[in-house]
Amino acid sequence: MIHAFFLSLGQLFDRPILAVFVKSVILTLVLFAGTSVGLWFGMHALADRIAAWLGGWSGSDAFADIATILIVLVAHWLMFRAIAVAVIGIFADEVVAAVERKHYPGAHAQAHDLPFGRALAMGLGSALRLIGVNLLLSPLYLILLVTGIGTALAFFLVNSWLLGRDLGDMVAARHMRRDELRGWRRRTGISRFALGAAGTGLFLVPILNLVAPVLGAAMATHAFHRGRRA
């Protein structure tokens, strides 16, 4: 995985991958900002309803502003990561193709480019799965707060598993039929988890978290093809 990371880092400034990086970062930031603005309007609408129910409340606007800021700050990592994974899911095929073209030309010649509709579905599915699983496990995260480190550890493990699954699928879908993917996932659980752990670690590092989705897709390409050679 370390070798895959440095290979991916060395190709980051190749024109096709750099183009995906620029597109994905811009779209991610736009969507994140749009989500935050939508949340602000939603909180103000909720505060107005509460104020009307209470027969008038002078502090409703301040409450809505503070609540929006707190929610965005608390949910920042999960929201940003969910949006980033969805976006890179849309553009991942370009990254994978660029890595294959340079390092695995034989496999690239036999690959099937993903239709935009399927790439979009995979990206949105990744984001929804990330949000849904973490919301479902939020009671467990709260319980584990008493352990000090349990919440962070559980969060890291769960999201490493999720990210490894999604990154692996982005590459495997170019080379396998849908009915083959399930068996491939069973055979590669450990390696995909390691891939997800590396990607999740990158998301935790400021600045690197912007490039984490692109690096993750490139690393997944190396992991997939090196695993097939083993």
mmCIF file of C-alpha atoms in Angstrom, residues 5-181:
data_model
loop_
_atom_site.group_PDB
_atom_site.id
_atom_site.type_symbol
_atom_site.label_atom_id
_atom_site.label_comp_id
_atom_site.label_asym_id
_atom_site.label_seq_id
_atom_site.Cartn_x
_atom_site.Cartn_y
_atom_site.Cartn_z
ATOM 1 C CA PHE A 5 0.690 5.617 -2.415
ATOM 2 C CA PHE A 6 4.002 6.884 -3.773
ATOM 3 C CA LEU A 7 3.205 5.702 -7.297
ATOM 4 C CA SER A 8 -0.106 7.568 -7.087
ATOM 5 C CA LEU A 9 1.534 10.665 -5.619
ATOM 6 C CA GLY A 10 4.102 10.670 -8.417
ATOM 7 C CA GLN A 11 1.351 10.669 -11.036
ATOM 8 C CA LEU A 12 -0.749 13.355 -9.353
ATOM 9 C CA PHE A 13 0.481 16.081 -11.696
ATOM 10 C CA ASP A 14 -0.096 14.126 -14.886
ATOM 11 C CA ARG A 15 -2.499 16.189 -16.963
ATOM 12 C CA PRO A 16 -5.507 13.776 -16.918
ATOM 13 C CA ILE A 17 -5.298 13.239 -13.160
ATOM 14 C CA LEU A 18 -4.623 16.896 -12.418
ATOM 15 C CA ALA A 19 -7.700 17.796 -14.473
ATOM 16 C CA VAL A 20 -9.834 15.399 -12.421
ATOM 17 C CA PHE A 21 -8.352 16.821 -9.219
ATOM 18 C CA VAL A 22 -9.280 20.386 -10.208
ATOM 19 C CA LYS A 23 -12.798 19.397 -11.330
ATOM 20 C CA SER A 24 -13.474 17.266 -8.262
ATOM 21 C CA VAL A 25 -12.224 19.867 -5.763
ATOM 22 C CA ILE A 26 -14.250 22.670 -7.368
ATOM 23 C CA LEU A 27 -17.418 20.574 -7.538
ATOM 24 C CA THR A 28 -16.910 19.248 -3.994
ATOM 25 C CA LEU A 29 -16.474 22.735 -2.552
ATOM 26 C CA VAL A 30 -19.468 24.076 -4.507
ATOM 27 C CA LEU A 31 -21.692 21.220 -3.318
ATOM 28 C CA PHE A 32 -20.443 21.541 0.268
ATOM 29 C CA ALA A 33 -21.118 25.288 0.217
ATOM 30 C CA GLY A 34 -24.535 24.677 -1.330
ATOM 31 C CA THR A 35 -25.372 22.106 1.339
ATOM 32 C CA SER A 36 -24.322 24.549 4.070
ATOM 33 C CA VAL A 37 -26.455 27.346 2.581
ATOM 34 C CA GLY A 38 -29.400 24.968 2.278
ATOM 35 C CA LEU A 39 -28.947 24.007 5.911
ATOM 36 C CA TRP A 40 -28.913 27.696 6.880
ATOM 37 C CA PHE A 41 -32.238 28.322 5.120
ATOM 38 C CA GLY A 42 -33.668 25.132 6.631
ATOM 39 C CA MET A 43 -32.661 26.121 10.163
ATOM 40 C CA HIS A 44 -34.161 29.597 9.713
ATOM 41 C CA ALA A 45 -37.427 28.078 8.470
ATOM 42 C CA LEU A 46 -37.471 25.755 11.494
ATOM 43 C CA ALA A 47 -36.693 28.623 13.878
ATOM 44 C CA ASP A 48 -39.516 30.689 12.367
ATOM 45 C CA ARG A 49 -41.953 27.803 12.915
ATOM 46 C CA ILE A 50 -40.827 27.458 16.524
ATOM 47 C CA ALA A 51 -41.138 31.213 17.022
ATOM 48 C CA ALA A 52 -44.668 31.172 15.600
ATOM 49 C CA TRP A 53 -45.591 28.229 17.823
ATOM 50 C CA LEU A 54 -44.277 30.074 20.876
ATOM 51 C CA GLY A 55 -46.169 33.206 19.915
ATOM 52 C CA GLY A 56 -43.085 35.197 18.986
ATOM 53 C CA TRP A 57 -39.386 34.679 19.727
ATOM 54 C CA SER A 58 -36.911 37.496 19.205
ATOM 55 C CA GLY A 59 -33.868 35.222 19.244
ATOM 56 C CA SER A 60 -34.950 32.862 16.455
ATOM 57 C CA ASP A 61 -32.539 34.264 13.839
ATOM 58 C CA ALA A 62 -29.558 34.106 16.186
ATOM 59 C CA PHE A 63 -30.525 30.556 17.176
ATOM 60 C CA ALA A 64 -30.719 29.499 13.521
ATOM 61 C CA ASP A 65 -27.321 31.053 12.712
ATOM 62 C CA ILE A 66 -25.588 29.447 15.701
ATOM 63 C CA ALA A 67 -27.250 26.070 15.093
ATOM 64 C CA THR A 68 -26.178 26.106 11.445
ATOM 65 C CA ILE A 69 -22.562 26.882 12.349
ATOM 66 C CA LEU A 70 -22.467 24.156 15.011
ATOM 67 C CA ILE A 71 -24.028 21.515 12.749
ATOM 68 C CA VAL A 72 -21.661 22.352 9.891
ATOM 69 C CA LEU A 73 -18.649 22.210 12.211
ATOM 70 C CA VAL A 74 -19.692 18.937 13.836
ATOM 71 C CA ALA A 75 -20.731 17.277 10.580
ATOM 72 C CA HIS A 76 -17.962 18.838 8.488
ATOM 73 C CA TRP A 77 -15.793 15.746 8.149
ATOM 74 C CA LEU A 78 -18.656 13.392 7.359
ATOM 75 C CA MET A 79 -20.415 15.819 4.991
ATOM 76 C CA PHE A 80 -17.236 16.815 3.169
ATOM 77 C CA ARG A 81 -16.108 13.220 2.837
ATOM 78 C CA ALA A 82 -19.513 12.035 1.608
ATOM 79 C CA ILE A 83 -19.637 14.755 -1.044
ATOM 80 C CA ALA A 84 -15.995 14.171 -2.038
ATOM 81 C CA VAL A 85 -16.549 10.418 -2.428
ATOM 82 C CA ALA A 86 -19.677 11.006 -4.508
ATOM 83 C CA VAL A 87 -17.828 13.444 -6.756
ATOM 84 C CA ILE A 88 -14.776 11.252 -7.256
ATOM 85 C CA GLY A 89 -17.126 8.369 -8.030
ATOM 86 C CA ILE A 90 -18.302 10.375 -11.032
ATOM 87 C CA PHE A 91 -14.772 11.153 -12.252
ATOM 88 C CA ALA A 92 -12.953 8.051 -10.980
ATOM 89 C CA ASP A 93 -12.980 6.312 -14.347
ATOM 90 C CA GLU A 94 -10.724 9.046 -15.746
ATOM 91 C CA VAL A 95 -8.207 8.573 -12.913
ATOM 92 C CA VAL A 96 -8.261 4.778 -13.182
ATOM 93 C CA ALA A 97 -7.843 4.931 -16.964
ATOM 94 C CA ALA A 98 -4.852 7.289 -16.639
ATOM 95 C CA VAL A 99 -3.125 5.010 -14.106
ATOM 96 C CA GLU A 100 -3.828 1.910 -16.169
ATOM 97 C CA ARG A 101 -2.610 3.566 -19.356
ATOM 98 C CA LYS A 102 0.739 4.312 -17.720
ATOM 99 C CA HIS A 103 1.317 1.286 -15.493
ATOM 100 C CA TYR A 104 -0.970 -1.502 -16.763
ATOM 101 C CA PRO A 105 -1.402 -0.988 -20.527
ATOM 102 C CA GLY A 106 -2.490 -4.580 -21.142
ATOM 103 C CA ALA A 107 -5.318 -4.348 -18.629
ATOM 104 C CA HIS A 108 -6.245 -0.889 -19.895
ATOM 105 C CA ALA A 109 -6.681 -2.230 -23.422
ATOM 106 C CA GLN A 110 -9.209 -4.786 -22.158
ATOM 107 C CA ALA A 111 -11.079 -2.450 -19.779
ATOM 108 C CA HIS A 112 -14.575 -1.144 -20.376
ATOM 109 C CA ASP A 113 -15.141 2.547 -19.644
ATOM 110 C CA LEU A 114 -18.035 3.080 -17.240
ATOM 111 C CA PRO A 115 -21.112 4.834 -18.659
ATOM 112 C CA PHE A 116 -21.752 8.166 -16.965
ATOM 113 C CA GLY A 117 -25.060 6.921 -15.558
ATOM 114 C CA ARG A 118 -23.410 4.013 -13.760
ATOM 115 C CA ALA A 119 -20.543 6.188 -12.482
ATOM 116 C CA LEU A 120 -23.086 8.688 -11.143
ATOM 117 C CA ALA A 121 -25.101 5.908 -9.486
ATOM 118 C CA MET A 122 -21.972 4.459 -7.873
ATOM 119 C CA GLY A 123 -20.875 7.867 -6.593
ATOM 120 C CA LEU A 124 -24.274 8.718 -5.115
ATOM 121 C CA GLY A 125 -24.570 5.222 -3.681
ATOM 122 C CA SER A 126 -21.207 5.633 -1.953
ATOM 123 C CA ALA A 127 -22.270 8.933 -0.387
ATOM 124 C CA LEU A 128 -25.659 7.610 0.768
ATOM 125 C CA ARG A 129 -24.070 4.454 2.178
ATOM 126 C CA LEU A 130 -21.488 6.524 4.070
ATOM 127 C CA ILE A 131 -24.123 8.817 5.601
ATOM 128 C CA GLY A 132 -26.624 6.034 6.282
ATOM 129 C CA VAL A 133 -24.199 3.640 7.991
ATOM 130 C CA ASN A 134 -22.679 6.370 10.152
ATOM 131 C CA LEU A 135 -26.108 7.668 11.189
ATOM 132 C CA LEU A 136 -27.200 4.119 11.981
ATOM 133 C CA LEU A 137 -24.135 3.623 14.166
ATOM 134 C CA SER A 138 -24.304 7.043 15.825
ATOM 135 C CA PRO A 139 -25.803 5.585 19.059
ATOM 136 C CA LEU A 140 -22.790 3.264 19.275
ATOM 137 C CA TYR A 141 -20.438 6.200 18.728
ATOM 138 C CA LEU A 142 -22.147 8.077 21.565
ATOM 139 C CA ILE A 143 -21.925 5.087 23.927
ATOM 140 C CA LEU A 144 -18.225 4.649 23.152
ATOM 141 C CA LEU A 145 -17.491 8.255 24.111
ATOM 142 C CA VAL A 146 -17.030 7.077 27.711
ATOM 143 C CA THR A 147 -14.001 5.026 26.618
ATOM 144 C CA GLY A 148 -12.154 8.086 25.367
ATOM 145 C CA ILE A 149 -10.785 6.494 22.197
ATOM 146 C CA GLY A 150 -13.538 4.027 21.328
ATOM 147 C CA THR A 151 -15.606 6.419 19.223
ATOM 148 C CA ALA A 152 -12.658 7.537 17.100
ATOM 149 C CA LEU A 153 -11.506 3.940 16.626
ATOM 150 C CA ALA A 154 -14.961 2.661 15.666
ATOM 151 C CA PHE A 155 -15.478 5.599 13.315
ATOM 152 C CA PHE A 156 -12.124 4.943 11.641
ATOM 153 C CA LEU A 157 -12.755 1.205 11.237
ATOM 154 C CA VAL A 158 -16.270 1.620 9.861
ATOM 155 C CA ASN A 159 -15.269 4.302 7.386
ATOM 156 C CA SER A 160 -12.158 2.404 6.295
ATOM 157 C CA TRP A 161 -14.383 -0.530 5.403
ATOM 158 C CA LEU A 162 -16.834 1.709 3.531
ATOM 159 C CA LEU A 163 -14.153 3.605 1.615
ATOM 160 C CA GLY A 164 -12.230 0.448 0.721
ATOM 161 C CA ARG A 165 -15.380 -1.088 -0.727
ATOM 162 C CA ASP A 166 -16.205 1.953 -2.815
ATOM 163 C CA LEU A 167 -12.693 2.607 -4.108
ATOM 164 C CA GLY A 168 -12.247 -1.035 -5.020
ATOM 165 C CA ASP A 169 -15.538 -1.099 -6.916
ATOM 166 C CA MET A 170 -14.524 1.954 -8.950
ATOM 167 C CA VAL A 171 -11.691 -0.074 -10.489
ATOM 168 C CA ALA A 172 -13.221 -3.550 -10.519
ATOM 169 C CA ALA A 173 -16.304 -2.322 -12.386
ATOM 170 C CA ARG A 174 -14.085 -1.620 -15.413
ATOM 171 C CA HIS A 175 -12.895 -5.225 -15.548
ATOM 172 C CA MET A 176 -15.673 -7.393 -14.130
ATOM 173 C CA ARG A 177 -19.316 -8.069 -14.765
ATOM 174 C CA ARG A 178 -21.770 -7.141 -12.032
ATOM 175 C CA ASP A 179 -22.269 -10.798 -11.063
ATOM 176 C CA GLU A 180 -18.492 -11.202 -10.538
ATOM 177 C CA LEU A 181 -18.123 -8.262 -8.159
#
